[in-house]
Short mmCIF file of C-alpha atoms in Angstrom, two decimals:
data_model
loop_
_atom_site.label_atom_id
_atom_site.label_comp_id
_atom_site.label_asym_id
_atom_site.label_seq_id
_atom_site.Cartn_x
_atom_site.Cartn_y
_atom_site.Cartn_z
CA MET A 1 0.00 0.00 0.00
CA THR A 2 1.24 3.46 -0.80
CA ALA A 3 -1.08 5.49 1.46
CA THR A 4 -0.86 5.04 5.21
CA LYS A 5 -4.06 3.57 6.64
CA THR A 6 -5.49 2.76 10.03
CA LEU A 7 -6.61 -0.87 10.26
CA LEU A 8 -8.87 -2.23 13.00
CA ILE A 9 -8.28 -5.99 13.17
CA THR A 10 -10.17 -8.24 15.55
CA GLY A 11 -8.29 -11.12 17.13
CA VAL A 12 -4.62 -10.18 16.68
CA SER A 13 -3.14 -12.58 19.24
CA SER A 14 -2.47 -15.30 16.68
CA GLY A 15 -3.23 -16.69 13.25
CA PHE A 16 -4.29 -14.49 10.36
CA GLY A 17 -4.94 -11.54 12.66
CA ARG A 18 -1.39 -11.51 14.02
CA ALA A 19 0.19 -12.10 10.60
CA LEU A 20 -1.84 -9.31 8.98
CA ALA A 21 -1.11 -6.91 11.84
CA GLN A 22 2.63 -7.53 11.63
CA GLU A 23 2.76 -7.16 7.85
CA ALA A 24 0.65 -3.99 7.92
CA LEU A 25 2.90 -2.50 10.60
CA ALA A 26 5.96 -3.40 8.55
CA ASP A 27 4.42 -1.46 5.66
CA GLY A 28 4.09 1.61 7.87
CA HIS A 29 0.39 1.42 8.68
CA ARG A 30 -1.26 1.94 12.04
CA VAL A 31 -2.97 -1.13 13.46
CA VAL A 32 -5.53 -1.21 16.23
CA GLY A 33 -5.91 -4.83 17.28
CA THR A 34 -8.46 -6.36 19.61
CA VAL A 35 -7.33 -8.92 22.17
CA ARG A 36 -8.95 -10.73 25.08
CA SER A 37 -6.77 -9.57 28.00
CA GLU A 38 -4.63 -6.68 29.22
CA LYS A 39 -1.58 -8.95 29.12
CA ALA A 40 -2.21 -9.67 25.43
CA GLN A 41 -2.71 -5.95 24.85
CA ARG A 42 0.67 -5.11 26.35
CA GLU A 43 2.34 -7.85 24.35
CA PHE A 44 0.77 -6.65 21.09
CA GLU A 45 1.80 -3.05 21.71
CA THR A 46 5.44 -4.07 22.05
CA LEU A 47 5.48 -5.07 18.38
CA ASP A 48 5.66 -1.53 17.03
CA PRO A 49 4.96 2.08 18.10
CA LYS A 50 2.02 2.04 15.68
CA ALA A 51 0.49 -1.07 17.28
CA ILE A 52 -2.43 -0.13 19.52
CA GLY A 53 -4.28 -2.78 21.50
CA ARG A 54 -7.85 -2.75 22.72
CA VAL A 55 -9.32 -5.36 25.05
CA LEU A 56 -12.58 -6.51 23.51
CA ASP A 57 -14.65 -9.67 23.29
CA VAL A 58 -16.59 -9.36 20.02
CA THR A 59 -19.60 -11.00 21.68
CA ASP A 60 -19.74 -8.16 24.22
CA PHE A 61 -22.05 -6.27 21.92
CA GLU A 62 -22.72 -3.40 24.31
CA ALA A 63 -19.00 -2.61 24.56
CA ILE A 64 -18.26 -2.53 20.83
CA ASP A 65 -19.73 0.89 20.01
CA CYS A 66 -17.79 2.49 22.86
CA VAL A 67 -14.52 0.90 21.77
CA VAL A 68 -14.97 1.92 18.13
CA THR A 69 -15.94 5.49 19.06
CA GLY A 70 -12.91 5.68 21.32
CA ILE A 71 -10.65 4.59 18.48
CA GLU A 72 -12.14 7.17 16.13
CA ASP A 73 -11.69 9.91 18.75
CA SER A 74 -8.25 9.04 20.09
CA VAL A 75 -6.48 7.25 17.24
CA GLY A 76 -8.18 8.58 14.13
CA PRO A 77 -10.50 7.48 11.34
CA ILE A 78 -10.71 3.74 10.81
CA ASP A 79 -9.94 3.10 7.14
CA VAL A 80 -10.18 -0.69 7.18
CA LEU A 81 -12.07 -3.10 9.43
CA VAL A 82 -10.85 -6.69 9.34
CA ASN A 83 -13.24 -9.12 11.00
CA ASN A 84 -10.82 -11.91 11.83
CA ALA A 85 -11.94 -13.04 15.30
CA GLY A 86 -13.63 -16.42 15.19
CA TYR A 87 -13.16 -20.10 15.84
CA GLY A 88 -14.02 -23.50 14.44
CA HIS A 89 -16.45 -25.98 15.91
CA GLU A 90 -15.94 -29.66 15.12
CA GLY A 91 -18.75 -32.10 15.69
CA VAL A 92 -21.41 -34.17 13.97
CA LEU A 93 -24.67 -32.23 13.93
CA GLU A 94 -26.74 -34.92 15.68
CA GLU A 95 -24.18 -35.11 18.47
CA SER A 96 -23.63 -31.35 18.87
CA PRO A 97 -25.76 -29.36 21.34
CA LEU A 98 -27.75 -26.39 20.06
CA ALA A 99 -25.81 -24.26 22.53
CA GLU A 100 -22.67 -24.90 20.46
CA LEU A 101 -24.44 -23.69 17.32
CA ARG A 102 -25.57 -20.57 19.12
CA ARG A 103 -22.05 -19.86 20.37
CA GLN A 104 -20.56 -20.49 16.90
CA PHE A 105 -22.89 -17.90 15.38
CA GLU A 106 -22.48 -15.44 18.24
CA VAL A 107 -18.74 -15.23 17.59
CA ASN A 108 -18.44 -15.81 13.84
CA ILE A 109 -21.57 -13.92 12.73
CA PHE A 110 -23.06 -11.70 15.42
CA GLY A 111 -19.63 -10.49 16.54
CA ALA A 112 -18.62 -9.63 12.99
CA VAL A 113 -21.91 -7.88 12.23
CA ALA A 114 -21.75 -5.92 15.49
CA MET A 115 -18.28 -4.66 14.55
CA ILE A 116 -19.52 -3.68 11.09
CA LYS A 117 -22.50 -1.81 12.49
CA ALA A 118 -20.19 0.13 14.82
CA VAL A 119 -17.79 1.33 12.12
CA LEU A 120 -20.32 1.97 9.37
CA PRO A 121 -21.68 5.34 10.52
CA HIS A 122 -18.15 6.74 10.49
CA MET A 123 -17.20 5.21 7.14
CA ARG A 124 -20.49 6.23 5.54
CA GLU A 125 -20.11 9.81 6.71
CA ARG A 126 -16.63 9.94 5.16
CA ARG A 127 -17.83 8.10 2.01
CA ARG A 128 -14.86 5.74 2.11
CA GLY A 129 -13.66 2.59 3.82
CA HIS A 130 -13.07 -1.11 3.36
CA ILE A 131 -14.40 -4.09 5.31
CA LEU A 132 -12.67 -7.48 5.09
CA ASN A 133 -14.54 -10.43 6.56
CA ILE A 134 -12.38 -13.52 7.03
CA THR A 135 -14.62 -16.41 6.07
CA SER A 136 -13.31 -19.79 4.86
CA MET A 137 -13.40 -22.15 1.93
CA GLY A 138 -15.92 -23.75 4.33
CA GLY A 139 -18.21 -20.91 3.29
CA PHE A 140 -18.35 -22.48 -0.19
CA ILE A 141 -17.62 -26.19 0.26
CA THR A 142 -18.57 -28.46 3.14
CA LEU A 143 -17.17 -31.39 5.05
CA PRO A 144 -18.99 -33.70 7.47
CA GLY A 145 -18.18 -32.91 11.06
CA ILE A 146 -17.87 -29.13 10.79
CA THR A 147 -21.52 -28.45 9.98
CA TYR A 148 -21.99 -25.60 12.45
CA TYR A 149 -18.76 -23.95 11.30
CA CYS A 150 -19.68 -24.20 7.62
CA GLY A 151 -23.11 -22.78 8.40
CA SER A 152 -21.55 -19.73 10.04
CA LYS A 153 -19.12 -19.15 7.17
CA PHE A 154 -21.81 -19.58 4.49
CA ALA A 155 -23.79 -16.95 6.40
CA LEU A 156 -20.84 -14.56 6.53
CA GLU A 157 -20.22 -14.96 2.80
CA GLY A 158 -23.84 -14.05 2.07
CA ILE A 159 -23.89 -11.13 4.48
CA SER A 160 -20.66 -9.79 3.00
CA GLU A 161 -21.90 -9.96 -0.57
CA ALA A 162 -25.23 -8.30 0.16
CA LEU A 163 -23.59 -5.67 2.35
CA GLY A 164 -21.19 -4.78 -0.44
CA LYS A 165 -24.16 -3.97 -2.66
CA GLU A 166 -25.65 -1.74 0.05
CA LEU A 167 -22.40 0.14 0.65
CA GLY A 168 -21.11 0.51 -2.90
CA PRO A 169 -22.87 3.85 -3.46
CA PHE A 170 -21.00 5.26 -0.44
CA GLY A 171 -17.53 4.30 -1.66
CA ILE A 172 -17.18 1.52 0.93
CA ALA A 173 -15.88 -1.85 -0.30
CA VAL A 174 -16.59 -5.24 1.26
CA THR A 175 -14.43 -8.28 0.61
CA ALA A 176 -15.08 -11.78 1.91
CA VAL A 177 -11.69 -13.50 2.22
CA ALA A 178 -11.98 -17.29 2.12
CA PRO A 179 -8.76 -19.11 3.10
CA GLY A 180 -8.13 -22.78 2.54
CA SER A 181 -5.90 -24.78 4.90
CA PHE A 182 -3.23 -22.58 6.52
CA ARG A 183 -0.71 -23.05 9.29
CA THR A 184 -2.75 -21.36 12.01
CA ASP A 185 -4.24 -22.61 15.30
CA TRP A 186 -7.66 -23.20 13.69
CA ALA A 187 -7.45 -26.98 13.91
CA GLY A 188 -5.45 -26.89 17.14
CA ARG A 189 -6.11 -24.98 20.34
CA SER A 190 -8.64 -22.66 18.67
CA MET A 191 -11.04 -25.45 17.73
CA VAL A 192 -13.91 -26.48 19.99
CA ARG A 193 -14.69 -30.19 19.71
CA THR A 194 -17.95 -31.83 20.71
CA PRO A 195 -17.36 -35.25 22.31
CA ARG A 196 -18.35 -38.25 20.18
CA SER A 197 -21.40 -40.19 21.32
CA ILE A 198 -23.03 -42.04 18.37
CA PRO A 199 -21.00 -44.98 16.99
CA ASP A 200 -22.95 -44.99 13.70
CA TYR A 201 -20.91 -41.96 12.60
CA ASP A 202 -17.50 -43.49 13.40
CA PRO A 203 -16.69 -44.81 9.89
CA LEU A 204 -17.46 -41.44 8.31
CA PHE A 205 -16.08 -39.03 10.87
CA ASP A 206 -13.16 -40.68 12.65
CA PRO A 207 -10.84 -40.68 9.58
CA ILE A 208 -11.66 -37.01 8.92
CA ARG A 209 -10.88 -35.99 12.49
CA GLN A 210 -7.66 -38.01 12.48
CA ALA A 211 -6.51 -36.50 9.19
CA ARG A 212 -7.26 -32.97 10.42
CA GLU A 213 -5.30 -33.50 13.63
CA GLU A 214 -2.34 -35.01 11.77
CA LYS A 215 -2.30 -32.16 9.26
CA SER A 216 -2.48 -29.41 11.88
CA GLY A 217 0.65 -27.27 11.72
CA ARG A 218 1.71 -28.74 8.38
CA GLN A 219 -0.91 -27.20 6.12
CA LEU A 220 0.07 -25.86 2.71
CA GLY A 221 -0.89 -22.24 3.36
CA ASP A 222 1.52 -19.63 4.77
CA PRO A 223 -0.27 -17.03 6.96
CA VAL A 224 2.32 -14.34 6.10
CA LYS A 225 1.65 -14.79 2.39
CA ALA A 226 -2.08 -14.62 3.14
CA ALA A 227 -1.47 -11.33 4.94
CA ARG A 228 0.41 -9.96 1.93
CA ALA A 229 -2.50 -10.98 -0.31
CA MET A 230 -4.97 -9.16 1.94
CA LEU A 231 -2.82 -6.04 1.93
CA ALA A 232 -2.82 -6.14 -1.87
CA VAL A 233 -6.62 -6.28 -1.83
CA ILE A 234 -6.80 -3.37 0.59
CA ALA A 235 -4.52 -1.36 -1.70
CA SER A 236 -6.61 -2.10 -4.79
CA ASP A 237 -8.84 0.53 -6.37
CA ALA A 238 -11.24 -2.26 -7.38
CA PRO A 239 -11.15 -4.90 -4.61
CA PRO A 240 -13.06 -8.15 -5.19
CA ALA A 241 -16.26 -9.11 -3.41
CA HIS A 242 -14.81 -12.58 -2.84
CA LEU A 243 -11.18 -13.69 -2.57
CA LEU A 244 -10.01 -17.28 -2.23
CA LEU A 245 -6.63 -17.90 -0.60
CA GLY A 246 -4.73 -21.10 -1.26
CA SER A 247 -4.58 -23.56 -4.14
CA ASP A 248 -6.61 -26.09 -2.14
CA ALA A 249 -9.44 -23.59 -1.76
CA LEU A 250 -9.25 -22.81 -5.47
CA GLU A 251 -9.47 -26.48 -6.48
CA LEU A 252 -12.23 -27.40 -4.05
CA VAL A 253 -14.41 -24.38 -4.74
CA ARG A 254 -14.07 -24.81 -8.50
CA GLY A 255 -15.10 -28.43 -8.06
CA LYS A 256 -18.12 -27.35 -6.02
CA LEU A 257 -19.18 -24.84 -8.67
CA THR A 258 -18.85 -27.47 -11.40
CA ALA A 259 -20.97 -29.93 -9.42
CA LEU A 260 -23.54 -27.22 -8.75
CA ALA A 261 -23.75 -26.34 -12.44
CA THR A 262 -24.25 -30.02 -13.24
CA ASP A 263 -27.12 -30.29 -10.75
CA ILE A 264 -28.73 -27.13 -12.14
CA ASP A 265 -28.51 -28.43 -15.69
CA THR A 266 -29.75 -31.92 -14.77
CA TRP A 267 -32.81 -30.59 -12.98
CA GLU A 268 -33.49 -27.61 -15.24
CA SER A 269 -36.80 -28.96 -16.56
CA ILE A 270 -38.14 -29.49 -13.05
CA THR A 271 -36.91 -26.03 -12.06
CA ARG A 272 -38.73 -24.42 -14.98
CA SER A 273 -41.89 -26.52 -14.44
CA THR A 274 -42.87 -24.48 -11.38
CA ASP A 275 -43.49 -21.23 -13.28
CA GLY A 276 -47.14 -20.19 -13.43
#
């Protein structure tokens, strides 16, 4: 990026949030990062003089407006919001309590939307801004055993796309960034796992869980390269509505779109038969 910007990134303690914050700081930008504790705030602020931490749980909806207003008043206009905070839930739907679904959506969807709603009045008044929502290739393709997670990421993809159409007239861009498998903590300490309880699902799910655990930390994707890609999008005069990251995401999503087109073509006569 050539122009200095102020980025507000949620969840900068690790993963994509930390990588993006560090790369943005290295490029000379100011980064306000949300963390979950004062200790994490102090640690983040040691990275660079332009690193500013704010303690915030994105599900503390009543606190978000105050934090965002404080940033606007004391740091300056927020140019870019990056909704990175989130986590993965692993579990077969029949085995997984509804409370886990509610929590998955509270963090991955309601937290992201609450952040967006807090920054939008400021961006809209200035007629500029950019919102990046970190989704997943799991917002396009699905795997058994992460049903709740995929549901939340499909929702965030749809919200992002529709929101972009609402905000386009105001000069505000929205990009849904969908990573494939990267070397982050997503499949490690950041994942919440529902205990297994129904043996019928063992043949389907156990190999998937085992493969995910074995692959954790050795995924193809490099978070620093993902951060550089996101910075390129932020710098673009015509950022995309959707951005895939990783060759695995590219291959799997293209396969999904091909299969979807096949289904549409196969059932076209039935589809058309319902017109009045």
